[in-house]
JSON list of C-alpha atoms in Angstrom, two decimals:
[
{"chain": "A", "resi": 1, "resn": "MET", "atom": "CA", "xyz": [118.17, -192.86, -79.02]},
{"chain": "A", "resi": 2, "resn": "GLU", "atom": "CA", "xyz": [117.64, -196.98, -78.01]},
{"chain": "A", "resi": 3, "resn": "ILE", "atom": "CA", "xyz": [119.07, -198.30, -75.24]},
{"chain": "A", "resi": 4, "resn": "ILE", "atom": "CA", "xyz": [119.78, -201.42, -73.19]},
{"chain": "A", "resi": 5, "resn": "LEU", "atom": "CA", "xyz": [120.32, -202.02, -70.24]},
{"chain": "A", "resi": 6, "resn": "LYS", "atom": "CA", "xyz": [123.51, -203.65, -69.05]},
{"chain": "A", "resi": 7, "resn": "GLN", "atom": "CA", "xyz": [122.66, -203.55, -64.68]},
{"chain": "A", "resi": 8, "resn": "ASP", "atom": "CA", "xyz": [119.59, -202.05, -63.11]},
{"chain": "A", "resi": 9, "resn": "VAL", "atom": "CA", "xyz": [120.23, -197.91, -63.69]},
{"chain": "A", "resi": 10, "resn": "ASN", "atom": "CA", "xyz": [118.10, -196.24, -60.95]},
{"chain": "A", "resi": 11, "resn": "LYS", "atom": "CA", "xyz": [114.76, -194.23, -62.67]},
{"chain": "A", "resi": 12, "resn": "LEU", "atom": "CA", "xyz": [115.47, -195.30, -65.90]},
{"chain": "A", "resi": 13, "resn": "GLY", "atom": "CA", "xyz": [115.03, -199.08, -65.83]},
{"chain": "A", "resi": 14, "resn": "TYR", "atom": "CA", "xyz": [116.48, -202.57, -65.40]},
{"chain": "A", "resi": 15, "resn": "LYS", "atom": "CA", "xyz": [119.30, -205.01, -66.59]},
{"chain": "A", "resi": 16, "resn": "ASP", "atom": "CA", "xyz": [118.66, -206.39, -70.33]},
{"chain": "A", "resi": 17, "resn": "GLU", "atom": "CA", "xyz": [115.42, -204.05, -71.13]},
{"chain": "A", "resi": 18, "resn": "ILE", "atom": "CA", "xyz": [115.23, -202.11, -73.72]},
{"chain": "A", "resi": 19, "resn": "VAL", "atom": "CA", "xyz": [114.58, -197.74, -72.71]},
{"chain": "A", "resi": 20, "resn": "LYS", "atom": "CA", "xyz": [114.13, -194.45, -74.79]},
{"chain": "A", "resi": 21, "resn": "VAL", "atom": "CA", "xyz": [116.91, -192.57, -73.93]},
{"chain": "A", "resi": 22, "resn": "LYS", "atom": "CA", "xyz": [118.27, -188.79, -75.55]},
{"chain": "A", "resi": 23, "resn": "ASP", "atom": "CA", "xyz": [121.94, -189.82, -77.84]},
{"chain": "A", "resi": 24, "resn": "GLY", "atom": "CA", "xyz": [123.70, -186.99, -75.84]},
{"chain": "A", "resi": 25, "resn": "TYR", "atom": "CA", "xyz": [123.05, -189.13, -71.54]},
{"chain": "A", "resi": 26, "resn": "ALA", "atom": "CA", "xyz": [123.52, -192.56, -73.59]},
{"chain": "A", "resi": 27, "resn": "ASN", "atom": "CA", "xyz": [126.58, -191.34, -75.39]},
{"chain": "A", "resi": 28, "resn": "ASN", "atom": "CA", "xyz": [127.88, -189.54, -73.06]},
{"chain": "A", "resi": 29, "resn": "TYR", "atom": "CA", "xyz": [127.63, -191.42, -69.51]},
{"chain": "A", "resi": 30, "resn": "LEU", "atom": "CA", "xyz": [125.44, -194.62, -70.18]},
{"chain": "A", "resi": 31, "resn": "ILE", "atom": "CA", "xyz": [127.42, -196.36, -73.56]},
{"chain": "A", "resi": 32, "resn": "PRO", "atom": "CA", "xyz": [131.46, -195.13, -71.47]},
{"chain": "A", "resi": 33, "resn": "GLN", "atom": "CA", "xyz": [130.38, -196.14, -67.80]},
{"chain": "A", "resi": 34, "resn": "GLY", "atom": "CA", "xyz": [129.44, -199.25, -69.36]},
{"chain": "A", "resi": 35, "resn": "TYR", "atom": "CA", "xyz": [125.78, -199.37, -68.56]},
{"chain": "A", "resi": 36, "resn": "ALA", "atom": "CA", "xyz": [124.19, -199.64, -71.68]},
{"chain": "A", "resi": 37, "resn": "MET", "atom": "CA", "xyz": [124.73, -200.41, -75.10]},
{"chain": "A", "resi": 38, "resn": "VAL", "atom": "CA", "xyz": [123.62, -199.34, -78.24]},
{"chain": "A", "resi": 39, "resn": "ALA", "atom": "CA", "xyz": [120.08, -201.25, -79.46]},
{"chain": "A", "resi": 40, "resn": "THR", "atom": "CA", "xyz": [121.37, -202.35, -82.55]},
{"chain": "A", "resi": 41, "resn": "PRO", "atom": "CA", "xyz": [118.98, -205.12, -84.63]},
{"chain": "A", "resi": 42, "resn": "SER", "atom": "CA", "xyz": [122.10, -208.12, -83.61]},
{"chain": "A", "resi": 43, "resn": "ASN", "atom": "CA", "xyz": [122.28, -207.06, -80.52]},
{"chain": "A", "resi": 44, "resn": "LYS", "atom": "CA", "xyz": [118.16, -207.59, -79.72]},
{"chain": "A", "resi": 45, "resn": "LYS", "atom": "CA", "xyz": [118.60, -210.62, -81.26]},
{"chain": "A", "resi": 46, "resn": "ILE", "atom": "CA", "xyz": [121.52, -211.87, -79.05]},
{"chain": "A", "resi": 47, "resn": "LEU", "atom": "CA", "xyz": [119.50, -209.82, -76.14]},
{"chain": "A", "resi": 48, "resn": "ALA", "atom": "CA", "xyz": [116.25, -212.28, -76.97]},
{"chain": "A", "resi": 49, "resn": "GLU", "atom": "CA", "xyz": [118.46, -215.33, -77.26]},
{"chain": "A", "resi": 50, "resn": "ASN", "atom": "CA", "xyz": [119.32, -214.59, -73.51]},
{"chain": "A", "resi": 51, "resn": "LEU", "atom": "CA", "xyz": [115.80, -213.82, -71.57]},
{"chain": "A", "resi": 52, "resn": "LYS", "atom": "CA", "xyz": [114.53, -216.49, -73.23]},
{"chain": "A", "resi": 53, "resn": "GLN", "atom": "CA", "xyz": [117.84, -219.06, -72.20]},
{"chain": "A", "resi": 54, "resn": "ARG", "atom": "CA", "xyz": [117.63, -217.00, -68.17]},
{"chain": "A", "resi": 55, "resn": "ALA", "atom": "CA", "xyz": [113.71, -217.07, -68.14]},
{"chain": "A", "resi": 56, "resn": "PHE", "atom": "CA", "xyz": [113.88, -219.92, -65.52]},
{"chain": "A", "resi": 57, "resn": "LYS", "atom": "CA", "xyz": [116.33, -218.50, -63.99]},
{"chain": "A", "resi": 58, "resn": "GLU", "atom": "CA", "xyz": [114.54, -215.49, -62.74]},
{"chain": "A", "resi": 59, "resn": "ALA", "atom": "CA", "xyz": [110.99, -216.94, -62.00]},
{"chain": "A", "resi": 60, "resn": "LYS", "atom": "CA", "xyz": [113.34, -218.93, -58.87]},
{"chain": "A", "resi": 61, "resn": "ILE", "atom": "CA", "xyz": [114.88, -215.61, -58.34]},
{"chain": "A", "resi": 62, "resn": "LYS", "atom": "CA", "xyz": [111.72, -214.14, -57.75]},
{"chain": "A", "resi": 63, "resn": "GLN", "atom": "CA", "xyz": [109.38, -216.15, -55.56]},
{"chain": "A", "resi": 64, "resn": "ASP", "atom": "CA", "xyz": [112.75, -216.02, -53.48]},
{"chain": "A", "resi": 65, "resn": "ALA", "atom": "CA", "xyz": [112.32, -212.21, -53.54]},
{"chain": "A", "resi": 66, "resn": "GLU", "atom": "CA", "xyz": [108.84, -212.88, -52.53]},
{"chain": "A", "resi": 67, "resn": "ALA", "atom": "CA", "xyz": [110.33, -214.84, -49.28]},
{"chain": "A", "resi": 68, "resn": "PHE", "atom": "CA", "xyz": [112.83, -212.22, -48.59]},
{"chain": "A", "resi": 69, "resn": "ALA", "atom": "CA", "xyz": [109.99, -209.61, -48.72]},
{"chain": "A", "resi": 70, "resn": "GLU", "atom": "CA", "xyz": [107.65, -211.29, -46.90]},
{"chain": "A", "resi": 71, "resn": "THR", "atom": "CA", "xyz": [110.66, -211.61, -43.70]},
{"chain": "A", "resi": 72, "resn": "LEU", "atom": "CA", "xyz": [111.04, -208.38, -43.92]},
{"chain": "A", "resi": 73, "resn": "ASN", "atom": "CA", "xyz": [107.17, -207.20, -43.65]},
{"chain": "A", "resi": 74, "resn": "LYS", "atom": "CA", "xyz": [107.50, -208.90, -40.21]},
{"chain": "A", "resi": 75, "resn": "VAL", "atom": "CA", "xyz": [110.12, -206.81, -39.03]},
{"chain": "A", "resi": 76, "resn": "GLU", "atom": "CA", "xyz": [108.03, -204.74, -36.64]},
{"chain": "A", "resi": 77, "resn": "GLY", "atom": "CA", "xyz": [109.41, -201.88, -34.31]},
{"chain": "A", "resi": 78, "resn": "LEU", "atom": "CA", "xyz": [112.46, -201.14, -36.00]},
{"chain": "A", "resi": 79, "resn": "LYS", "atom": "CA", "xyz": [114.20, -198.68, -33.25]},
{"chain": "A", "resi": 80, "resn": "ILE", "atom": "CA", "xyz": [117.19, -196.74, -33.93]},
{"chain": "A", "resi": 81, "resn": "ALA", "atom": "CA", "xyz": [118.81, -193.75, -31.41]},
{"chain": "A", "resi": 82, "resn": "ALA", "atom": "CA", "xyz": [119.99, -190.31, -32.43]},
{"chain": "A", "resi": 83, "resn": "LYS", "atom": "CA", "xyz": [121.20, -187.05, -31.09]},
{"chain": "A", "resi": 84, "resn": "ALA", "atom": "CA", "xyz": [118.18, -184.96, -31.38]},
{"chain": "A", "resi": 85, "resn": "SER", "atom": "CA", "xyz": [117.63, -181.33, -29.53]},
{"chain": "A", "resi": 86, "resn": "GLU", "atom": "CA", "xyz": [114.92, -181.60, -27.01]},
{"chain": "A", "resi": 87, "resn": "SER", "atom": "CA", "xyz": [112.32, -180.26, -29.41]},
{"chain": "A", "resi": 88, "resn": "GLY", "atom": "CA", "xyz": [112.97, -183.75, -31.18]},
{"chain": "A", "resi": 89, "resn": "LYS", "atom": "CA", "xyz": [114.65, -182.41, -34.30]},
{"chain": "A", "resi": 90, "resn": "ILE", "atom": "CA", "xyz": [117.65, -185.03, -35.05]},
{"chain": "A", "resi": 91, "resn": "PHE", "atom": "CA", "xyz": [121.37, -183.39, -35.03]},
{"chain": "A", "resi": 92, "resn": "GLY", "atom": "CA", "xyz": [122.11, -184.47, -39.34]},
{"chain": "A", "resi": 93, "resn": "SER", "atom": "CA", "xyz": [120.26, -186.77, -40.18]},
{"chain": "A", "resi": 94, "resn": "VAL", "atom": "CA", "xyz": [118.92, -190.78, -40.49]},
{"chain": "A", "resi": 95, "resn": "ASN", "atom": "CA", "xyz": [120.43, -191.94, -43.10]},
{"chain": "A", "resi": 96, "resn": "THR", "atom": "CA", "xyz": [119.68, -195.52, -45.61]},
{"chain": "A", "resi": 97, "resn": "ILE", "atom": "CA", "xyz": [123.65, -196.70, -43.74]},
{"chain": "A", "resi": 98, "resn": "GLN", "atom": "CA", "xyz": [122.29, -196.67, -40.08]},
{"chain": "A", "resi": 99, "resn": "ILE", "atom": "CA", "xyz": [118.59, -198.34, -41.39]},
{"chain": "A", "resi": 100, "resn": "ALA", "atom": "CA", "xyz": [120.60, -200.93, -42.73]},
{"chain": "A", "resi": 101, "resn": "ASP", "atom": "CA", "xyz": [123.01, -201.39, -39.87]},
{"chain": "A", "resi": 102, "resn": "ALA", "atom": "CA", "xyz": [119.83, -201.53, -37.82]},
{"chain": "A", "resi": 103, "resn": "ILE", "atom": "CA", "xyz": [118.26, -204.19, -39.23]},
{"chain": "A", "resi": 104, "resn": "LYS", "atom": "CA", "xyz": [121.44, -206.23, -39.34]},
{"chain": "A", "resi": 105, "resn": "ALA", "atom": "CA", "xyz": [121.22, -205.32, -35.72]},
{"chain": "A", "resi": 106, "resn": "GLN", "atom": "CA", "xyz": [117.95, -206.21, -34.23]},
{"chain": "A", "resi": 107, "resn": "PHE", "atom": "CA", "xyz": [116.90, -208.57, -36.83]},
{"chain": "A", "resi": 108, "resn": "ASP", "atom": "CA", "xyz": [119.62, -210.30, -38.25]},
{"chain": "A", "resi": 109, "resn": "ILE", "atom": "CA", "xyz": [118.32, -209.69, -41.79]},
{"chain": "A", "resi": 110, "resn": "ASP", "atom": "CA", "xyz": [121.13, -208.18, -43.87]},
{"chain": "A", "resi": 111, "resn": "VAL", "atom": "CA", "xyz": [120.01, -205.33, -46.46]},
{"chain": "A", "resi": 112, "resn": "ASP", "atom": "CA", "xyz": [122.00, -203.68, -48.80]},
{"chain": "A", "resi": 113, "resn": "ARG", "atom": "CA", "xyz": [121.52, -199.72, -48.31]},
{"chain": "A", "resi": 114, "resn": "LYS", "atom": "CA", "xyz": [121.10, -199.08, -51.43]},
{"chain": "A", "resi": 115, "resn": "LYS", "atom": "CA", "xyz": [117.97, -200.91, -51.96]},
{"chain": "A", "resi": 116, "resn": "ILE", "atom": "CA", "xyz": [116.60, -198.94, -49.44]},
{"chain": "A", "resi": 117, "resn": "SER", "atom": "CA", "xyz": [114.72, -194.97, -49.11]},
{"chain": "A", "resi": 118, "resn": "ILE", "atom": "CA", "xyz": [113.12, -193.23, -47.15]},
{"chain": "A", "resi": 119, "resn": "VAL", "atom": "CA", "xyz": [108.79, -192.66, -47.42]},
{"chain": "A", "resi": 120, "resn": "GLY", "atom": "CA", "xyz": [109.07, -188.64, -47.71]},
{"chain": "A", "resi": 121, "resn": "ASP", "atom": "CA", "xyz": [111.81, -186.11, -46.91]},
{"chain": "A", "resi": 122, "resn": "ALA", "atom": "CA", "xyz": [115.02, -187.01, -45.12]},
{"chain": "A", "resi": 123, "resn": "ILE", "atom": "CA", "xyz": [114.21, -188.01, -41.20]},
{"chain": "A", "resi": 124, "resn": "LYS", "atom": "CA", "xyz": [115.23, -185.35, -39.69]},
{"chain": "A", "resi": 125, "resn": "GLU", "atom": "CA", "xyz": [112.80, -185.40, -36.93]},
{"chain": "A", "resi": 126, "resn": "ILE", "atom": "CA", "xyz": [111.85, -187.83, -34.21]},
{"chain": "A", "resi": 127, "resn": "GLY", "atom": "CA", "xyz": [108.25, -190.58, -34.31]},
{"chain": "A", "resi": 128, "resn": "THR", "atom": "CA", "xyz": [108.12, -193.24, -36.63]},
{"chain": "A", "resi": 129, "resn": "HIS", "atom": "CA", "xyz": [109.00, -192.85, -40.09]},
{"chain": "A", "resi": 130, "resn": "LYS", "atom": "CA", "xyz": [108.06, -194.51, -43.13]},
{"chain": "A", "resi": 131, "resn": "VAL", "atom": "CA", "xyz": [110.54, -196.56, -45.30]},
{"chain": "A", "resi": 132, "resn": "VAL", "atom": "CA", "xyz": [110.44, -198.99, -48.41]},
{"chain": "A", "resi": 133, "resn": "VAL", "atom": "CA", "xyz": [112.72, -201.51, -49.41]},
{"chain": "A", "resi": 134, "resn": "SER", "atom": "CA", "xyz": [113.36, -202.26, -52.62]},
{"chain": "A", "resi": 135, "resn": "VAL", "atom": "CA", "xyz": [113.83, -206.14, -53.13]},
{"chain": "A", "resi": 136, "resn": "TYR", "atom": "CA", "xyz": [113.74, -207.22, -56.86]},
{"chain": "A", "resi": 137, "resn": "LYS", "atom": "CA", "xyz": [112.25, -204.51, -59.28]},
{"chain": "A", "resi": 138, "resn": "GLU", "atom": "CA", "xyz": [108.65, -204.55, -58.74]},
{"chain": "A", "resi": 139, "resn": "ILE", "atom": "CA", "xyz": [108.76, -206.42, -55.66]},
{"chain": "A", "resi": 140, "resn": "LYS", "atom": "CA", "xyz": [108.47, -203.72, -51.87]},
{"chain": "A", "resi": 141, "resn": "SER", "atom": "CA", "xyz": [108.53, -204.27, -48.42]},
{"chain": "A", "resi": 142, "resn": "GLU", "atom": "CA", "xyz": [107.52, -200.96, -46.42]},
{"chain": "A", "resi": 143, "resn": "ILE", "atom": "CA", "xyz": [108.95, -201.15, -42.50]},
{"chain": "A", "resi": 144, "resn": "THR", "atom": "CA", "xyz": [108.47, -198.92, -39.99]},
{"chain": "A", "resi": 145, "resn": "THR", "atom": "CA", "xyz": [110.94, -197.31, -38.24]},
{"chain": "A", "resi": 146, "resn": "GLU", "atom": "CA", "xyz": [110.18, -195.39, -34.78]},
{"chain": "A", "resi": 147, "resn": "ILE", "atom": "CA", "xyz": [113.54, -192.80, -34.15]},
{"chain": "A", "resi": 148, "resn": "ASN", "atom": "CA", "xyz": [114.08, -192.01, -30.47]},
{"chain": "A", "resi": 149, "resn": "ASN", "atom": "CA", "xyz": [116.39, -189.73, -28.66]},
{"chain": "A", "resi": 150, "resn": "GLU", "atom": "CA", "xyz": [119.46, -190.92, -28.14]},
{"chain": "A", "resi": 151, "resn": "SER", "atom": "CA", "xyz": [120.11, -189.25, -24.33]},
{"chain": "A", "resi": 152, "resn": "ILE", "atom": "CA", "xyz": [116.17, -190.22, -23.48]},
{"chain": "A", "resi": 153, "resn": "ILE", "atom": "CA", "xyz": [117.75, -194.06, -24.14]},
{"chain": "A", "resi": 154, "resn": "GLU", "atom": "CA", "xyz": [120.92, -193.47, -22.43]},
{"chain": "A", "resi": 155, "resn": "LYS", "atom": "CA", "xyz": [118.62, -192.22, -19.48]},
{"chain": "A", "resi": 156, "resn": "GLU", "atom": "CA", "xyz": [116.44, -195.19, -19.38]},
{"chain": "A", "resi": 157, "resn": "GLU", "atom": "CA", "xyz": [119.29, -197.69, -19.78]},
{"chain": "A", "resi": 158, "resn": "ASN", "atom": "CA", "xyz": [121.79, -195.76, -17.02]},
{"chain": "A", "resi": 159, "resn": "SER", "atom": "CA", "xyz": [118.61, -196.32, -14.86]},
{"chain": "A", "resi": 160, "resn": "VAL", "atom": "CA", "xyz": [118.26, -200.15, -15.76]},
{"chain": "A", "resi": 161, "resn": "LYS", "atom": "CA", "xyz": [121.84, -200.10, -14.65]},
{"chain": "A", "resi": 162, "resn": "ASN", "atom": "CA", "xyz": [121.67, -198.70, -11.32]},
{"chain": "A", "resi": 163, "resn": "SER", "atom": "CA", "xyz": [118.28, -200.27, -10.32]},
{"chain": "A", "resi": 164, "resn": "PHE", "atom": "CA", "xyz": [120.53, -203.53, -10.83]},
{"chain": "A", "resi": 165, "resn": "ASN", "atom": "CA", "xyz": [123.40, -202.54, -9.91]},
{"chain": "A", "resi": 166, "resn": "VAL", "atom": "CA", "xyz": [121.58, -201.59, -6.55]},
{"chain": "A", "resi": 167, "resn": "GLU", "atom": "CA", "xyz": [119.91, -205.38, -6.39]},
{"chain": "A", "resi": 168, "resn": "PHE", "atom": "CA", "xyz": [123.28, -206.70, -7.31]},
{"chain": "A", "resi": 169, "resn": "CYS", "atom": "CA", "xyz": [124.72, -204.59, -4.06]},
{"chain": "A", "resi": 170, "resn": "SER", "atom": "CA", "xyz": [121.97, -206.12, -1.79]},
{"chain": "A", "resi": 171, "resn": "SER", "atom": "CA", "xyz": [122.11, -208.94, -2.71]},
{"chain": "A", "resi": 172, "resn": "LEU", "atom": "CA", "xyz": [125.32, -209.00, -2.66]},
{"chain": "A", "resi": 173, "resn": "GLU", "atom": "CA", "xyz": [125.02, -207.78, 0.76]},
{"chain": "A", "resi": 174, "resn": "LYS", "atom": "CA", "xyz": [122.67, -210.51, 2.54]},
{"chain": "A", "resi": 175, "resn": "LEU", "atom": "CA", "xyz": [125.36, -213.43, 1.20]},
{"chain": "A", "resi": 176, "resn": "MET", "atom": "CA", "xyz": [128.61, -211.80, 2.35]},
{"chain": "A", "resi": 177, "resn": "ASN", "atom": "CA", "xyz": [126.07, -211.54, 5.87]},
{"chain": "A", "resi": 178, "resn": "LEU", "atom": "CA", "xyz": [124.36, -215.24, 5.56]},
{"chain": "A", "resi": 179, "resn": "LEU", "atom": "CA", "xyz": [128.58, -216.11, 5.48]},
{"chain": "A", "resi": 180, "resn": "LYS", "atom": "CA", "xyz": [129.87, -214.33, 8.68]},
{"chain": "A", "resi": 181, "resn": "THR", "atom": "CA", "xyz": [127.23, -216.26, 10.37]}
]
């Protein structure tokens, strides 16, 4: 059965594409959920007219998407902290929500978590992993993430805080001694 997609459907196609699917998939899922409509000759003519009108807007959207992809390509050194064992196995896994939050926190770039896909298996070990962000249709950006052990990061932060506190206290004592004299 030929259908016209009303919105992007993961692993099937993009909005306004005519795709061929099995009858049951179309009749029992895509059409009732509002994801598609039957590709009748009249619906195909309406689609063709809508595509002509949208062609100019599409070029602008694609240009913006390419600019956004360039911004994402400049993202280097994305660091994510996760609780892990001494052997480097993460308790649970790093998911797309954590990746999107890390990009927002470290680089102030909003990325929809649904547009992020992890290359290979789920991230369950500490180390360097690749992540792909689908910006727009065929425009994708690849980001390298570095997953670190949360306890090691906390120890480093505590050592930095402790050294700062020691330096601050010694400076404060010197200041107090100067004020006394």
